[in-house]
Short mmCIF file of C-alpha atoms in Angstrom, two decimals:
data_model
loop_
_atom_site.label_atom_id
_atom_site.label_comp_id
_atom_site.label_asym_id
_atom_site.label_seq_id
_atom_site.Cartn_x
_atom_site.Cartn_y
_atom_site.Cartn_z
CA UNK A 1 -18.06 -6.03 52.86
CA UNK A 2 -15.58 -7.65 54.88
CA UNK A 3 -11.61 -6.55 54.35
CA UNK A 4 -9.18 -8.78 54.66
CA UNK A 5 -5.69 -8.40 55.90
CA UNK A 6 -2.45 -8.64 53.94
CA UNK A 7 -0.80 -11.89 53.75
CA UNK A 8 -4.34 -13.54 54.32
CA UNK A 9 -4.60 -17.25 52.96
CA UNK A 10 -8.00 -16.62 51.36
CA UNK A 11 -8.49 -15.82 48.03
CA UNK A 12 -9.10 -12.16 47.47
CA UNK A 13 -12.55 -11.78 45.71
CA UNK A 14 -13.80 -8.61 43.46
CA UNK A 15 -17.03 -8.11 42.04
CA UNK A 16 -16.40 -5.78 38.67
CA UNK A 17 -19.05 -3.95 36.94
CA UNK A 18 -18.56 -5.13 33.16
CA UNK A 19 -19.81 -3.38 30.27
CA UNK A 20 -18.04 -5.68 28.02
CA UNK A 21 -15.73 -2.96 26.70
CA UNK A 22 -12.17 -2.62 26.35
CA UNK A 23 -11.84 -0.77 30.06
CA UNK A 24 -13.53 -3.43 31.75
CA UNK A 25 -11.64 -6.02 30.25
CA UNK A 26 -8.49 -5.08 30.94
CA UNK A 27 -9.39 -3.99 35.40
CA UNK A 28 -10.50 -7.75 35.31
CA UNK A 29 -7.00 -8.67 33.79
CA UNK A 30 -4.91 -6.27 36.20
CA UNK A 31 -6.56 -7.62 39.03
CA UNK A 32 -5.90 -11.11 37.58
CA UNK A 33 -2.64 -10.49 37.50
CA UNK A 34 -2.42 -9.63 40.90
CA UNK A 35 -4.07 -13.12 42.02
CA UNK A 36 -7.53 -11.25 42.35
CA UNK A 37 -10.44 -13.68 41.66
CA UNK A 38 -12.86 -11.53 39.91
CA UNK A 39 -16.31 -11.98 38.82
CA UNK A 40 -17.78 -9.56 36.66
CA UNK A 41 -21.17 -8.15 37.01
CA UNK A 42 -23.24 -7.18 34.02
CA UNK A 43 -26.48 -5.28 34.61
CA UNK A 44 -29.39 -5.59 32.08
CA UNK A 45 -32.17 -2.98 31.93
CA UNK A 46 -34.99 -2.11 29.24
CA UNK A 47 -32.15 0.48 27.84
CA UNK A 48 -28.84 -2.08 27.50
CA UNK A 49 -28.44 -5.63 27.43
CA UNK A 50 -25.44 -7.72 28.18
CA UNK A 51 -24.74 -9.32 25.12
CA UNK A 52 -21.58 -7.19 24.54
CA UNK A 53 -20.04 -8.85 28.37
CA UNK A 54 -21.57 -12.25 27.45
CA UNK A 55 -19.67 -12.34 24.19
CA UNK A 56 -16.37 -10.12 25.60
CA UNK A 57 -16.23 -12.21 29.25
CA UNK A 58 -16.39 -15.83 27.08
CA UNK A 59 -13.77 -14.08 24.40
CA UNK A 60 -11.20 -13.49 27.63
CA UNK A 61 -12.19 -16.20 30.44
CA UNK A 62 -13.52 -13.94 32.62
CA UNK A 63 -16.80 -15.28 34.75
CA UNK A 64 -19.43 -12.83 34.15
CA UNK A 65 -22.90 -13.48 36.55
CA UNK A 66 -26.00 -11.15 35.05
CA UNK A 67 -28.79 -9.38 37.24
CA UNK A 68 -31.65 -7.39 36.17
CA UNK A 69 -32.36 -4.26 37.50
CA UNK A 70 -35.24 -2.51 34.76
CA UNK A 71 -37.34 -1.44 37.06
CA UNK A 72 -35.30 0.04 39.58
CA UNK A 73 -33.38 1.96 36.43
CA UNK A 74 -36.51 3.08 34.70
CA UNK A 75 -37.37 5.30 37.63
CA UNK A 76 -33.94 7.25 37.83
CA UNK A 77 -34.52 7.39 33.73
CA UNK A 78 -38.32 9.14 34.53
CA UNK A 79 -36.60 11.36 36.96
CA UNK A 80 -32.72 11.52 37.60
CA UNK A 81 -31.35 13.04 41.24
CA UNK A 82 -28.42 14.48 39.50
CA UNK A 83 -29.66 15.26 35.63
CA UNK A 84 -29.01 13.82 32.02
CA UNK A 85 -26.16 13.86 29.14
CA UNK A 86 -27.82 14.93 26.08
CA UNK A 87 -30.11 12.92 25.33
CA UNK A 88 -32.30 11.29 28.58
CA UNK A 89 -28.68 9.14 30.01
CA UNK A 90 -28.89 9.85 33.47
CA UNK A 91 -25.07 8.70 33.82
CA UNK A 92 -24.58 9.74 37.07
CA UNK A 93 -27.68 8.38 38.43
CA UNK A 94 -27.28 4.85 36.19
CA UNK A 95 -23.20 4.82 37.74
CA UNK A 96 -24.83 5.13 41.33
CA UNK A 97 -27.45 2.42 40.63
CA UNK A 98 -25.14 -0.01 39.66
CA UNK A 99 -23.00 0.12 42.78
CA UNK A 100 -25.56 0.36 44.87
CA UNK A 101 -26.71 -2.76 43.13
CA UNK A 102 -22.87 -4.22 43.45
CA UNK A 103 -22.91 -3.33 47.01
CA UNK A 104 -25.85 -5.27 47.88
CA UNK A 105 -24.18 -8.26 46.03
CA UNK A 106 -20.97 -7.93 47.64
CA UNK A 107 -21.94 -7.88 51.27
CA UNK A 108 -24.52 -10.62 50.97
CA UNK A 109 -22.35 -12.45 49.35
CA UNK A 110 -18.96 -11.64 51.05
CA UNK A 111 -16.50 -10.20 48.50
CA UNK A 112 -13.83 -8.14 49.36
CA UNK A 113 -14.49 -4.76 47.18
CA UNK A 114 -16.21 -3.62 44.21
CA UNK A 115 -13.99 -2.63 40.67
CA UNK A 116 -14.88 -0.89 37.91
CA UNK A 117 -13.36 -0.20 34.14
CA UNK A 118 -13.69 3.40 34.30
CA UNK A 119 -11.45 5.74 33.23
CA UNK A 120 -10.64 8.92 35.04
CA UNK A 121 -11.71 11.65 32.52
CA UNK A 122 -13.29 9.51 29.58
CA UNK A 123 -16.50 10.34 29.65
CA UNK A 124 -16.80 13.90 30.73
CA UNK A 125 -20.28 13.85 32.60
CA UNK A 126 -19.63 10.94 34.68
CA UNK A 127 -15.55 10.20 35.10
CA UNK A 128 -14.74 13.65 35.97
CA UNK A 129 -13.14 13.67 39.70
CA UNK A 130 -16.45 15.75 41.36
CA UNK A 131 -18.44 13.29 40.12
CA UNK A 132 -16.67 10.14 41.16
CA UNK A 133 -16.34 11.20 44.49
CA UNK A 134 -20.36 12.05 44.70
CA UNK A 135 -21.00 8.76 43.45
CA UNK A 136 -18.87 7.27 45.65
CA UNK A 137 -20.29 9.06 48.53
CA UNK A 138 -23.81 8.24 47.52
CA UNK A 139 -23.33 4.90 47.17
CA UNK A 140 -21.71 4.81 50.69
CA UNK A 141 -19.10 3.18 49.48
CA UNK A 142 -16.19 6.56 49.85
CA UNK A 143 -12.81 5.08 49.44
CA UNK A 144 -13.82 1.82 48.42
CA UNK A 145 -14.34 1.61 44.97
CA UNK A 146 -11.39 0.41 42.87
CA UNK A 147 -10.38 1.94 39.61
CA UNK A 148 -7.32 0.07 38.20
CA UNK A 149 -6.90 1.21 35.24
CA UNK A 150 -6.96 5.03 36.96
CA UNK A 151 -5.64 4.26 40.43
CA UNK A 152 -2.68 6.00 40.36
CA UNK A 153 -4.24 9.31 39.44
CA UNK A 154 -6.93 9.01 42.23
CA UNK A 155 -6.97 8.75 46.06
CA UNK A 156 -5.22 5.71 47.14
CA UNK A 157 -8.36 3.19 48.08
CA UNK A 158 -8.59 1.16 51.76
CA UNK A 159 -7.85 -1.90 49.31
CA UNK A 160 -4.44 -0.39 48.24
CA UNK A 161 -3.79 1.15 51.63
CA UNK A 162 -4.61 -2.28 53.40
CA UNK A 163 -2.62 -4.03 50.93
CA UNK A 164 -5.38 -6.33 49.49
CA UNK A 165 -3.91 -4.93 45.84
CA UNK A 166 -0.78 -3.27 44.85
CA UNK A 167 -1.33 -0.11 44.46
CA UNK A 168 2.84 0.17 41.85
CA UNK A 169 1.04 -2.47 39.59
CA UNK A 170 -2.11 -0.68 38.70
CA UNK A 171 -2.62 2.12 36.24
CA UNK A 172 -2.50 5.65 36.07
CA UNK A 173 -4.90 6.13 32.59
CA UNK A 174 -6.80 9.18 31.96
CA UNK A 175 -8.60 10.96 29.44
CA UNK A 176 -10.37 10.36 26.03
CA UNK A 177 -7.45 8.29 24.04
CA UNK A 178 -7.21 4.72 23.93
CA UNK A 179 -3.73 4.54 22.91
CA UNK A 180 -2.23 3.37 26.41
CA UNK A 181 -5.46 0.89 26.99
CA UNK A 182 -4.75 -0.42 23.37
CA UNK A 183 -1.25 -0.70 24.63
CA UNK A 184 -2.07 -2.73 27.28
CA UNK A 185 -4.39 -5.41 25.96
CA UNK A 186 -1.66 -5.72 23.14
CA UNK A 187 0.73 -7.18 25.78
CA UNK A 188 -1.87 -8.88 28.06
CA UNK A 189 -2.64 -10.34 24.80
CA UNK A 190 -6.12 -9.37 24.78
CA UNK A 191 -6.78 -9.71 20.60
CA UNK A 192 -11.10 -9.10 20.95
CA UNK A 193 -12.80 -6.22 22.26
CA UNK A 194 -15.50 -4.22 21.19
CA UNK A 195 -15.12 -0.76 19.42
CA UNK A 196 -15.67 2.29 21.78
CA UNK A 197 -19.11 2.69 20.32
CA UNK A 198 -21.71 3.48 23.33
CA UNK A 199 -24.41 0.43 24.12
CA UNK A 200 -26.84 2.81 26.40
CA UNK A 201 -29.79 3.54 23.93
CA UNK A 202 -30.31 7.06 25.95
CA UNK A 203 -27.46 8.99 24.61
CA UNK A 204 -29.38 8.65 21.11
CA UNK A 205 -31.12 11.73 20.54
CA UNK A 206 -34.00 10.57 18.28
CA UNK A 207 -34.44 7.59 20.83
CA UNK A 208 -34.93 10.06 23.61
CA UNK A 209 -37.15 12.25 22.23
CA UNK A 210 -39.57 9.53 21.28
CA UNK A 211 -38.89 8.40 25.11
CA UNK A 212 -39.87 11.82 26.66
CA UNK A 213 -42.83 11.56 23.96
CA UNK A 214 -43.88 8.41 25.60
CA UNK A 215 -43.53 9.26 29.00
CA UNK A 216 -45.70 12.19 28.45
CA UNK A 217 -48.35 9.98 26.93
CA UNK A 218 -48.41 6.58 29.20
CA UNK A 219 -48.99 6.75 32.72
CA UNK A 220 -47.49 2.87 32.97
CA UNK A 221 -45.72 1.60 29.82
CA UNK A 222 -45.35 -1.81 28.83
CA UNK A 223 -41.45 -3.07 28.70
CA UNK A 224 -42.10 -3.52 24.83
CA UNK A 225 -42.73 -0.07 24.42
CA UNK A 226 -39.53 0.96 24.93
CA UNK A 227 -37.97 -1.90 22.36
CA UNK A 228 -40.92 -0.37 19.97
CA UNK A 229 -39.18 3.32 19.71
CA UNK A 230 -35.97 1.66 18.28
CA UNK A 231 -37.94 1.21 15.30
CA UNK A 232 -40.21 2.94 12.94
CA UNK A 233 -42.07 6.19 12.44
CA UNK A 234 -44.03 7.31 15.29
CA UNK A 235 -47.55 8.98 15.34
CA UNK A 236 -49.74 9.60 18.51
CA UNK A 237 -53.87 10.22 18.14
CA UNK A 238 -55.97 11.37 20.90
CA UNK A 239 -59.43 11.78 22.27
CA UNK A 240 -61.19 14.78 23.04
CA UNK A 241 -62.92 14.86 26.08
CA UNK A 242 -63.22 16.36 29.47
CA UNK A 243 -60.52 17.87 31.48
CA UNK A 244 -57.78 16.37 28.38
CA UNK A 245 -55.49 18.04 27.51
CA UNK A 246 -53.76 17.68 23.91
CA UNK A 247 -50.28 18.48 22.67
CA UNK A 248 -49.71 21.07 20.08
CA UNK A 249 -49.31 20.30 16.79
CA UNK A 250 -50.54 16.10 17.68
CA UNK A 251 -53.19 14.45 15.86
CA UNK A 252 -56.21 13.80 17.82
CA UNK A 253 -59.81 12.38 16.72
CA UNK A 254 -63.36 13.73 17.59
CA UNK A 255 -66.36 12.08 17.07
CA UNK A 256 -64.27 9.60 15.03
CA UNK A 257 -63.03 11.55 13.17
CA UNK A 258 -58.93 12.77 12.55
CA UNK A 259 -58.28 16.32 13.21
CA UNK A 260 -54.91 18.33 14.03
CA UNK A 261 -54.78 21.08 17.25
CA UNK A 262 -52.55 23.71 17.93
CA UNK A 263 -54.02 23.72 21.50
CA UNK A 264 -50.95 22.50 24.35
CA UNK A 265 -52.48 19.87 26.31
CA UNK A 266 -51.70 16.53 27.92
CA UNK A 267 -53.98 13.26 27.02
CA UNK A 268 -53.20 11.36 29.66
CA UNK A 269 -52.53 7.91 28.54
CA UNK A 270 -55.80 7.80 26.51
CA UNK A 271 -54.51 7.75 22.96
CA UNK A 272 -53.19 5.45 20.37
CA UNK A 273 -49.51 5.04 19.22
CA UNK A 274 -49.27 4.52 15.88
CA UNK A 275 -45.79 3.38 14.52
CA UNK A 276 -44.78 2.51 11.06
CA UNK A 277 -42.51 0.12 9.62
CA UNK A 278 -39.92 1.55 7.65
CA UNK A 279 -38.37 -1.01 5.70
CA UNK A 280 -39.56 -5.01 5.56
CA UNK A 281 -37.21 -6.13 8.38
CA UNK A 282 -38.79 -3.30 10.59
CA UNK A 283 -42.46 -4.51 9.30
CA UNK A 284 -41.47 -8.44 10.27
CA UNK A 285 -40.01 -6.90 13.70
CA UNK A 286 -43.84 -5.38 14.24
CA UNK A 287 -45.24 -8.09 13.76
CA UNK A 288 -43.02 -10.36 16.41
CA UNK A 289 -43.66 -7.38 18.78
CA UNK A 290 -47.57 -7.20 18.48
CA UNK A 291 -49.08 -7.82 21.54
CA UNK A 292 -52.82 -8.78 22.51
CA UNK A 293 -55.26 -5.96 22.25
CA UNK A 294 -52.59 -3.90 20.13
CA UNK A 295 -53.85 -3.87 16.09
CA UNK A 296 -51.90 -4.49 13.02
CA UNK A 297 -52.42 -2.53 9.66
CA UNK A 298 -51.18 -3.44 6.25
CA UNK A 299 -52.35 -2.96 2.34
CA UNK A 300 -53.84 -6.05 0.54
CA UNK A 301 -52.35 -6.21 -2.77
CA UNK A 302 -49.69 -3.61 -2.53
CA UNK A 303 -46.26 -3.65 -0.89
CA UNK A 304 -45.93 -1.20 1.97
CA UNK A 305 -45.55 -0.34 5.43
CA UNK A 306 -46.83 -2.15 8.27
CA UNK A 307 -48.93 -0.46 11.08
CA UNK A 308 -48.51 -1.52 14.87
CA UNK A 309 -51.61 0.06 16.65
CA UNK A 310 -51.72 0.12 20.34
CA UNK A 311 -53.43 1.89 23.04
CA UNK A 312 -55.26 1.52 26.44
CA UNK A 313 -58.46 2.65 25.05
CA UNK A 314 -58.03 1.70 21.24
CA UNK A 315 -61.73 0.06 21.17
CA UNK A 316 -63.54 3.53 22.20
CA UNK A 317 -61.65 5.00 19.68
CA UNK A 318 -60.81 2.30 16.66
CA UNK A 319 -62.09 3.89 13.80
CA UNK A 320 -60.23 6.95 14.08
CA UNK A 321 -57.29 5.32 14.78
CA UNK A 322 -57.56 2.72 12.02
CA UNK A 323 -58.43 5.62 9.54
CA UNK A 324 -55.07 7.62 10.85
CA UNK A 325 -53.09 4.36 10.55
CA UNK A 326 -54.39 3.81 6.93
CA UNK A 327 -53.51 7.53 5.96
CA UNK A 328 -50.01 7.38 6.79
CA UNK A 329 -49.57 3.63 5.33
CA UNK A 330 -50.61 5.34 2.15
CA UNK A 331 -47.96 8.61 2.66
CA UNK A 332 -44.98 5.59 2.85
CA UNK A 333 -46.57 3.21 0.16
CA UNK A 334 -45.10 3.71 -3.07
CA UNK A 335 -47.93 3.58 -5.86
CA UNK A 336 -50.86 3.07 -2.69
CA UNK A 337 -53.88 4.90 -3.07
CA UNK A 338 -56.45 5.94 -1.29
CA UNK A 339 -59.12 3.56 -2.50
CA UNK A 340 -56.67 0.26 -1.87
CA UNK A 341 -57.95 -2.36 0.40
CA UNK A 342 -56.63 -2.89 3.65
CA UNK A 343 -55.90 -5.99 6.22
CA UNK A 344 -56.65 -4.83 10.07
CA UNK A 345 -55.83 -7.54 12.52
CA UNK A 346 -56.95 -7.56 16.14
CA UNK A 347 -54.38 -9.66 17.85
CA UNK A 348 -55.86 -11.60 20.57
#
C-alpha cells in the first residue's frame, strides 16, 4: 500500500472490513468525518453472509463492495493455526483471513490503509491486545491496521504518526459495553443498526457439533451441506465393509439391513445423511435444497416430516437407508404407523 504524505491533494482512501454492526458503522463515520473516503469490505463465506452490511451500508451511505472467500475460509474452519472459541469459530484465524484478503485488495488496488470496527477488549478471544498484535504481525501488516473506534488505547499507527488521520479525533473505546458506541451514533445521528447479536454460524454449539459430525463423515462436502445443518434432525447410516471403520453409538446397515454398533470407527465418506424436517417450513426448505442424486422421503396420506437423503454411495446402499429414513419419519409423525405408505423421490 502506498502512504501518502500530509497535506497531500489526493483523496485519502480506506478499505474497512464491515460486518454491518454498530462498530463498523460508526470507524466508517469517524473516518468520514475526517475527509477519509472509505469503502467498506464485506466478506461472504459458507458460514456468514453479508446481508447485515448490505442492509446497514444502504441504511448509512456508506459504499460497501462484497468478495467471496468460502473456500479459502473453510480450510482455516477444518483446521485453525491458532484454535477455536467454543464452538468451531476460529476467530483468530477468520480476523487474519480477512486482512490478508483486505491487503491483497488494497495494494492492487492502491488504497492508503486498511480499518476495522473492532473494539479493543469486546470480544475476549480475538480483541484482546496479544492477539491483535499476532494478527497484525501475521498479516504483515504490524502498525498498519487502523482501529478508530480504539485508537487511542493502542499503539499510535504509521497512518496517525504520518498524519494521514488525526490521531485527537479518534476514539479511545474498550471493553464489552456499548454505552459510549451508542453514544456516539446518537450524535452522528446514526438511528439503524443491528443488535449485538453474533452473524458467524460457528459460535453455535449445536451447529458445530453437527459440523465436526460432518467433517468426520465427508471427505469433500458439497457447499449445501453446510446450509443443510441449520436445519433439521440429523441421522448418519453406514456400510460395513473392509478396513471401515464406524462411530460408536451410529447407525449403520449390513446386508441391508439397520443395525446400531458400539464399535469406534470412521466410515469414510461412504454413508448416508439422513436429516429430518422439523416443522413444515423446514420440510418446504428440504425440498428447495434437494439436490440430484440426493432422495426425498415423506408419508402419503399423513402429515409429517420430510426426509432429505443424501450420500455418495446411496444406490449400493438404498434400501437400508430408505428403511432408516422411514423409521424415524414415523418416530416424528404424530398418529404414523408403521404400515403407512410412503412417497420416495429420486431427484434427478
Amino acid at each position: 500500500m502506498k502512504m501518502k504524505v500530509k497535506n497531500s491533494k489526493e483523496k485519502i482512501k480506506c478499505l474497512l472490513l464491515f460486518s454491518g454492526g454498530l462498530d463498523s458503522i460508526l470507524a466508517a463515520k469517524v473516518l468520514e468525518k475526517q475527509g477519509v473516503e472509505v469503502t467498506a469490505l464485506s466478506l461472504e463465506s459458507f458460514f456468514f453472509g453479508a446481508e447485515e452490511a448490505k442492509k446497514s451500508a444502504k441504511e448509512n451511505n456508506i459504499k460497501l463492495r462484497i468478495e467471496n472467500f468460502a473456500l479459502p475460509h473453510l480450510e482455516i474452519v477444518r483446521c485453525p493455526k491458532f484454535g477455536r472459541g467454543a464452538g468451531m469459530n476460529p476467530c483468530i484465524d477468520c480476523h487474519l483471513l480477512m486482512l490478508r484478503a483486505a491487503k491483497k485488495i488494497a495494494e492492487r488496488e492502491n488504497y492508503d490503509f486498511i480499518a476495522t470496527g473492532e473494539v479493543l477488549g469486546q470480544r475476549p478471544m480475538s480483541q484482546n491486545p496479544g492477539a491483535l498484535k499476532l494478527i497484525e504481525r501475521e498479516a504483515g501488516l504490524a502498525g498498519k491496521i487502523l482501529r478508530p473506534l480504539s485508537a487511542k488505547v493502542l499503539p499510535e499507527t504509521e497512518m496517525e504518526k504520518s498524519g494521514l488521520v488525526i490521531r485527537e479525533k479518534l476514539f479511545g473505546f474498550s471493553g464489552r459495553s456499548r454505552k459510549e458506541q451508542i453514544a456516539l451514533a446518537k450524535k452522528y445521528g446514526v438511528k439503524k443498526y443491528p443488535s449485538p447479536a453474533g452473524g458467524c454460524i460457528l459460535t453455535d454449539k449445536e451447529y458445530s457439533k453437527k459440523l465436526q459430525d460432518l467433517f468426520e463423515k465427508i471427505i469433500n462436502p458439497r457447499p449445501s451441506d453446510f446450509e443443510l445443518l441449520r436445519i433439521g434432525r440429523h441421522f448418519w447410516v453406514y456400510p460395513v465393509g473392509k478396513n471401515e471403520v464406524l462411530k460408536s453409538g451410529k447407525i449403520l446397515f449390513k446386508n441391508n439391513k439397520a443395525e446400531r454398533t458400539s464399535e469406534s470407527k470412521l466410515s469414510n465418506g461412504a454413508g448416508a445423511h439422513i436429516i429430518i424436517g422439523r416443522n413444515h417450513e423446514e420440510n418446504l426448505k428440504l425440498r428447495r435444497m434437494a439436490e440430484k442424486g440426493d432422495l426425498l422421503i415423506e408419508l402419503k396420506n399423513v402429515p409429517g416430516p420430510l426426509a432429505l437423503v443424501r450420500g455418495e454411495e446411496i444406490e449400493a446402499s438404498m434400501e437400508a437407508s430408505i428403511e432408516t429414513a422411514k423409521e424415524k419419519i414415523i418416530q416424528y409423525a404424530k398418529g404414523a404407523k408403521e404400515e403407512n405408505d410412503f412417497l420416495v423421490i429420486a431427484v434427478r
